[in-house]
Short mmCIF file of C-alpha atoms in Angstrom, two decimals:
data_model
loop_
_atom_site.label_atom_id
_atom_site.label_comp_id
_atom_site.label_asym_id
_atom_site.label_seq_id
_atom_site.Cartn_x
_atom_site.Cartn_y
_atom_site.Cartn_z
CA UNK A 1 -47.46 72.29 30.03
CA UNK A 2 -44.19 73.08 28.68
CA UNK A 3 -42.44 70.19 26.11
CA UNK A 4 -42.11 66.71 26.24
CA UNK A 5 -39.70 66.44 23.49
CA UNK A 6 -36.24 64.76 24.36
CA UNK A 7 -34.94 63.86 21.15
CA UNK A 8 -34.86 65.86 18.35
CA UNK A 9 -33.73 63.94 14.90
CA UNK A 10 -32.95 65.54 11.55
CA UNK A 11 -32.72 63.15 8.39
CA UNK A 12 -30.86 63.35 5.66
CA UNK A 13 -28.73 61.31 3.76
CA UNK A 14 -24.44 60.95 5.00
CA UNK A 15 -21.80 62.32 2.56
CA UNK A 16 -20.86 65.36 1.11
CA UNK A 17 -22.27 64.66 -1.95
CA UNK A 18 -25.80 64.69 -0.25
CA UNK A 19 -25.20 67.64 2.00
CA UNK A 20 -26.93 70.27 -0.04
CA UNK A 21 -29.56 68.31 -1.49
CA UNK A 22 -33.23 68.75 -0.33
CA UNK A 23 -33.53 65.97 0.90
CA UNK A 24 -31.12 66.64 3.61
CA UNK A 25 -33.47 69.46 4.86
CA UNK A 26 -34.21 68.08 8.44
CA UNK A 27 -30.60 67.51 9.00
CA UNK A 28 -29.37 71.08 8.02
CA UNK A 29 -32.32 71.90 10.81
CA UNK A 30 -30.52 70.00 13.58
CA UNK A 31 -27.34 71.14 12.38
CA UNK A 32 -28.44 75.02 13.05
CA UNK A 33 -30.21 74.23 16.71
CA UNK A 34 -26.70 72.71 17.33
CA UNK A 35 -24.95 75.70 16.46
CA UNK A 36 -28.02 77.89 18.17
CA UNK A 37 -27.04 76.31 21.91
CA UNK A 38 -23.12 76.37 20.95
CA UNK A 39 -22.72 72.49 20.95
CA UNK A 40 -21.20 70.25 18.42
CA UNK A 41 -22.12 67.38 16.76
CA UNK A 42 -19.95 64.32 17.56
CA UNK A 43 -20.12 60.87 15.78
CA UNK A 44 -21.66 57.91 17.72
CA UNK A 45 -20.92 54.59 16.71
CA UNK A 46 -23.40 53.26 18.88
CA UNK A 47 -26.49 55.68 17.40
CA UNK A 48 -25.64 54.74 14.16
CA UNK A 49 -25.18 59.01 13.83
CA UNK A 50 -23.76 62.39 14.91
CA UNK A 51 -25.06 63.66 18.48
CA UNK A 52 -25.03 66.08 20.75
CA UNK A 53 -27.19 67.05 24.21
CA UNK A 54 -28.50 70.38 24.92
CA UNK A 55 -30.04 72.15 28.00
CA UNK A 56 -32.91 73.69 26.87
CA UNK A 57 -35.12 75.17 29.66
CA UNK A 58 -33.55 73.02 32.03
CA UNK A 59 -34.72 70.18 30.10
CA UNK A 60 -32.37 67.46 28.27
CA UNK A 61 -32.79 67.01 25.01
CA UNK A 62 -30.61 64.75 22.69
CA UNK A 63 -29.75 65.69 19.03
CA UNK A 64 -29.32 63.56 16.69
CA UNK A 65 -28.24 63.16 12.71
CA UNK A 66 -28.30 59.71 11.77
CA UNK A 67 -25.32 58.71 9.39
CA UNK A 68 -27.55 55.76 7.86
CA UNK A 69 -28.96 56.26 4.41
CA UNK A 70 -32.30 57.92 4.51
CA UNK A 71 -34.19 53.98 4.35
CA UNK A 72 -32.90 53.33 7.69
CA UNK A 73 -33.01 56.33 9.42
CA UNK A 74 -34.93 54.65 12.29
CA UNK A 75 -31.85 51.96 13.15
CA UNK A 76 -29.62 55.07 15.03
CA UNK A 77 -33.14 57.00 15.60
CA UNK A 78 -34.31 53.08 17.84
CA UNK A 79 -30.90 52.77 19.62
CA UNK A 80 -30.67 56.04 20.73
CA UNK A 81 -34.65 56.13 21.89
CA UNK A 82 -34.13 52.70 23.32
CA UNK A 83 -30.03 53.40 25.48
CA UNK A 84 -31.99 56.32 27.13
CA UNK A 85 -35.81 55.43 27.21
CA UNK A 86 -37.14 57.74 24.91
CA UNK A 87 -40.89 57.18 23.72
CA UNK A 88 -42.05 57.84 20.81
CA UNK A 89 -44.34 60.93 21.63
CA UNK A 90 -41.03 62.53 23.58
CA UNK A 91 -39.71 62.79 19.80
CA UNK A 92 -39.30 65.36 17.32
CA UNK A 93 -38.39 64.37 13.64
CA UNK A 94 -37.47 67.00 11.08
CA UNK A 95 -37.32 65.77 7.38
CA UNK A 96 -38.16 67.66 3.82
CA UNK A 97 -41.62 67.62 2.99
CA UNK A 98 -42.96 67.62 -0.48
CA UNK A 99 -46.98 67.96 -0.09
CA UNK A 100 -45.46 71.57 1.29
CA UNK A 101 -43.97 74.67 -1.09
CA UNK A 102 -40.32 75.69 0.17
CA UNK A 103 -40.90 78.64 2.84
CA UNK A 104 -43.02 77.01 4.49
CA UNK A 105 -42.55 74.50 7.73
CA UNK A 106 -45.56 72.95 9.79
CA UNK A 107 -44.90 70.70 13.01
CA UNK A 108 -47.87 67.86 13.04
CA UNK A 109 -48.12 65.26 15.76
CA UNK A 110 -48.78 61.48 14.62
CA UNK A 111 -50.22 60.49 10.83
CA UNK A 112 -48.49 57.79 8.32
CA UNK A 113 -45.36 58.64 6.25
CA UNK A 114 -46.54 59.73 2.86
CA UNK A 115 -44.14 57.93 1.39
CA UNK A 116 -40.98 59.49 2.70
CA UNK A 117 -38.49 56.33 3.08
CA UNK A 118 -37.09 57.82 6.23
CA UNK A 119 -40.56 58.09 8.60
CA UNK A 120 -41.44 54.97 7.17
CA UNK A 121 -38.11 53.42 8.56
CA UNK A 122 -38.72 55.17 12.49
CA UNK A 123 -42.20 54.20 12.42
CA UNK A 124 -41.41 50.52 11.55
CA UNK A 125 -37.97 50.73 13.61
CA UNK A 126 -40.00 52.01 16.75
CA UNK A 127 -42.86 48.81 17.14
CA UNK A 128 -45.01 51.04 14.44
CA UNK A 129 -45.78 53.73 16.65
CA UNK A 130 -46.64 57.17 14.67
CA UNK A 131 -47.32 58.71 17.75
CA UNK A 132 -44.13 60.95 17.12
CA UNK A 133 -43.92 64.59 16.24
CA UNK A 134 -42.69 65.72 13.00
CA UNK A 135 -41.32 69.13 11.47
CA UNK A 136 -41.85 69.11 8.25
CA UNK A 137 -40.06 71.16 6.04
CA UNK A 138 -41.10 72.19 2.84
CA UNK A 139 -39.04 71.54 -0.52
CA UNK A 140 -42.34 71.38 -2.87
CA UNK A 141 -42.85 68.83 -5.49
CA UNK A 142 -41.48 68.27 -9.01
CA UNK A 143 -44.86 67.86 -10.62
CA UNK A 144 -45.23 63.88 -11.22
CA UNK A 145 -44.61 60.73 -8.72
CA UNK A 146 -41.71 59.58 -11.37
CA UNK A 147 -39.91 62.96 -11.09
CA UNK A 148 -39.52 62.68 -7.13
CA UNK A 149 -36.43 60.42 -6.13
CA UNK A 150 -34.50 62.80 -8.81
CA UNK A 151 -35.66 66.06 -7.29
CA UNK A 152 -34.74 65.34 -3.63
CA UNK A 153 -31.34 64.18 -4.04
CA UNK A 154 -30.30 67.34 -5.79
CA UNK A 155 -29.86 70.89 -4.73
CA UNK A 156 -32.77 73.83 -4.73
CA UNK A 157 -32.23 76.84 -7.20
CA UNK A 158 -31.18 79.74 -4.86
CA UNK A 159 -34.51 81.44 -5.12
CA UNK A 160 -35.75 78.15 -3.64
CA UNK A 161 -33.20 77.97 -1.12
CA UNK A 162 -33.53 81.15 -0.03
CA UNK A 163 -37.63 80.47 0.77
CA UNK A 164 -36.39 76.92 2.78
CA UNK A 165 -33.61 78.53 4.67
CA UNK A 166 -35.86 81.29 5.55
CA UNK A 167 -38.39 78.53 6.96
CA UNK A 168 -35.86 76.64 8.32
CA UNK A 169 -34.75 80.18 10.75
CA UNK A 170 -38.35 80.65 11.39
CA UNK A 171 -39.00 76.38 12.81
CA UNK A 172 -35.75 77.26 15.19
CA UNK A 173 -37.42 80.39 16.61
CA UNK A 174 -40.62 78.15 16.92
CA UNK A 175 -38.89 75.32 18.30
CA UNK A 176 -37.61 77.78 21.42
CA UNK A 177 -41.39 78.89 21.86
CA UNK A 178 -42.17 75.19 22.11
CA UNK A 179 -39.86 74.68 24.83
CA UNK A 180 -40.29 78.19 26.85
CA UNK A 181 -43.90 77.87 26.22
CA UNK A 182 -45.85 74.85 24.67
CA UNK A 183 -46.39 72.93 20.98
CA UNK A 184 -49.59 74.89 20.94
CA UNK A 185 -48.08 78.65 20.78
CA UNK A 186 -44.95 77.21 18.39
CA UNK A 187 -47.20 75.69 16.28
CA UNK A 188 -49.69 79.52 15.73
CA UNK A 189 -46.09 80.82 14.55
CA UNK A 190 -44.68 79.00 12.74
CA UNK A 191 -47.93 77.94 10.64
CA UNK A 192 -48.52 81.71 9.95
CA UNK A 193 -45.25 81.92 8.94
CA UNK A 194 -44.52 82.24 5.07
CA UNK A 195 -40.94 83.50 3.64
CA UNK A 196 -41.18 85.55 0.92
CA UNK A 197 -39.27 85.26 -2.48
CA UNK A 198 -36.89 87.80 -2.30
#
């Protein structure tokens, strides 16, 4: 059973000022799987975001960035599912993930949006399905609830962004066993995966 997935979203917030921050995490993800299968990422009015299509395994898959803020990520993520009859469960959504230390990425199917603005927008935006998949990309957490909306929207100490850049190679490399092979095998590597502090 080889993948399903035909879109493949990374959030993040639009504007330079955002571009490094953690919170962008998903999107520098899509960003590098662009630059993997030597496409680039054009803007689309219509998606509400920046897109490209790639042939992966003889499969079509659709990238996308959306160029929303975060809370409404699932306005260009609903267009684009809904102009070329995506379903949920054909979906892959990258975003930073805080219940996870940086260096560390996990893929999970389904499950609610533990209070990340941009899942909770999709989920809403597609009829509140969850069934989508999700690459979650760890940035860790700044110790209290209060602390949180701070610590996303600025950038990770190098020693940080070493571990999540190190993660975020390791989720590409997983993302081509998904598609050669299956979600099972990409998910055994890239859970035992864990970058080291250098």
């Amino acid at each position: 059973m080889t993948s399903q997935i035909k879109l493949i979203v990374g959030l993040g917030n639009p504007g330079a000022e955002y571009a490094k921050t953690r919170h962008n995490a998903g999107a520098w993800y899509v960003e590098q799987l662009a630059r993997w299968h030597n496409v680039s990422l054009r803007e689309e009015p219509k998606f509400y975001g920046h897109t490209a299509r790639i042939l992966v395994e003889g499969q079509d898959v659709r990238l996308l960035i959306p160029n929303t803020y975060m809370n409404l990520s699932g306005k260009a993520v609903a267009a684009l599912a809904r102009f070329y009859q995506i379903e949920p469960q054909e979906m892959l959504v990258a975003h930073d993930e805080l219940d996870l230390p940086p260096g560390i990425a996990k893929f999970k199917q389904g499950g609610g949006h533990g209070g990340h603005n941009g899942l909770k927008d999709i989920i809403a935006k597609m009829g509140n399905n969850k069934e989508f998949f999700r690459l979650r990309l760890g940035i860790g957490h700044p110790g209290a609830k209060e602390l949180v909306a701070g610590f996303v929207l600025t950038k990770a100490p190098s020693s940080e962004q070493g571990l999540i850049d190190a993660a975020l190679d390791e989720a590409l490399r997983a993302t081509d066993i998904l598609f050669k092979q299956d979600m099972t095998k990409a998910m055994n590597r890239l859970h035992s995966f864990k970058a080291e502090k250098v």
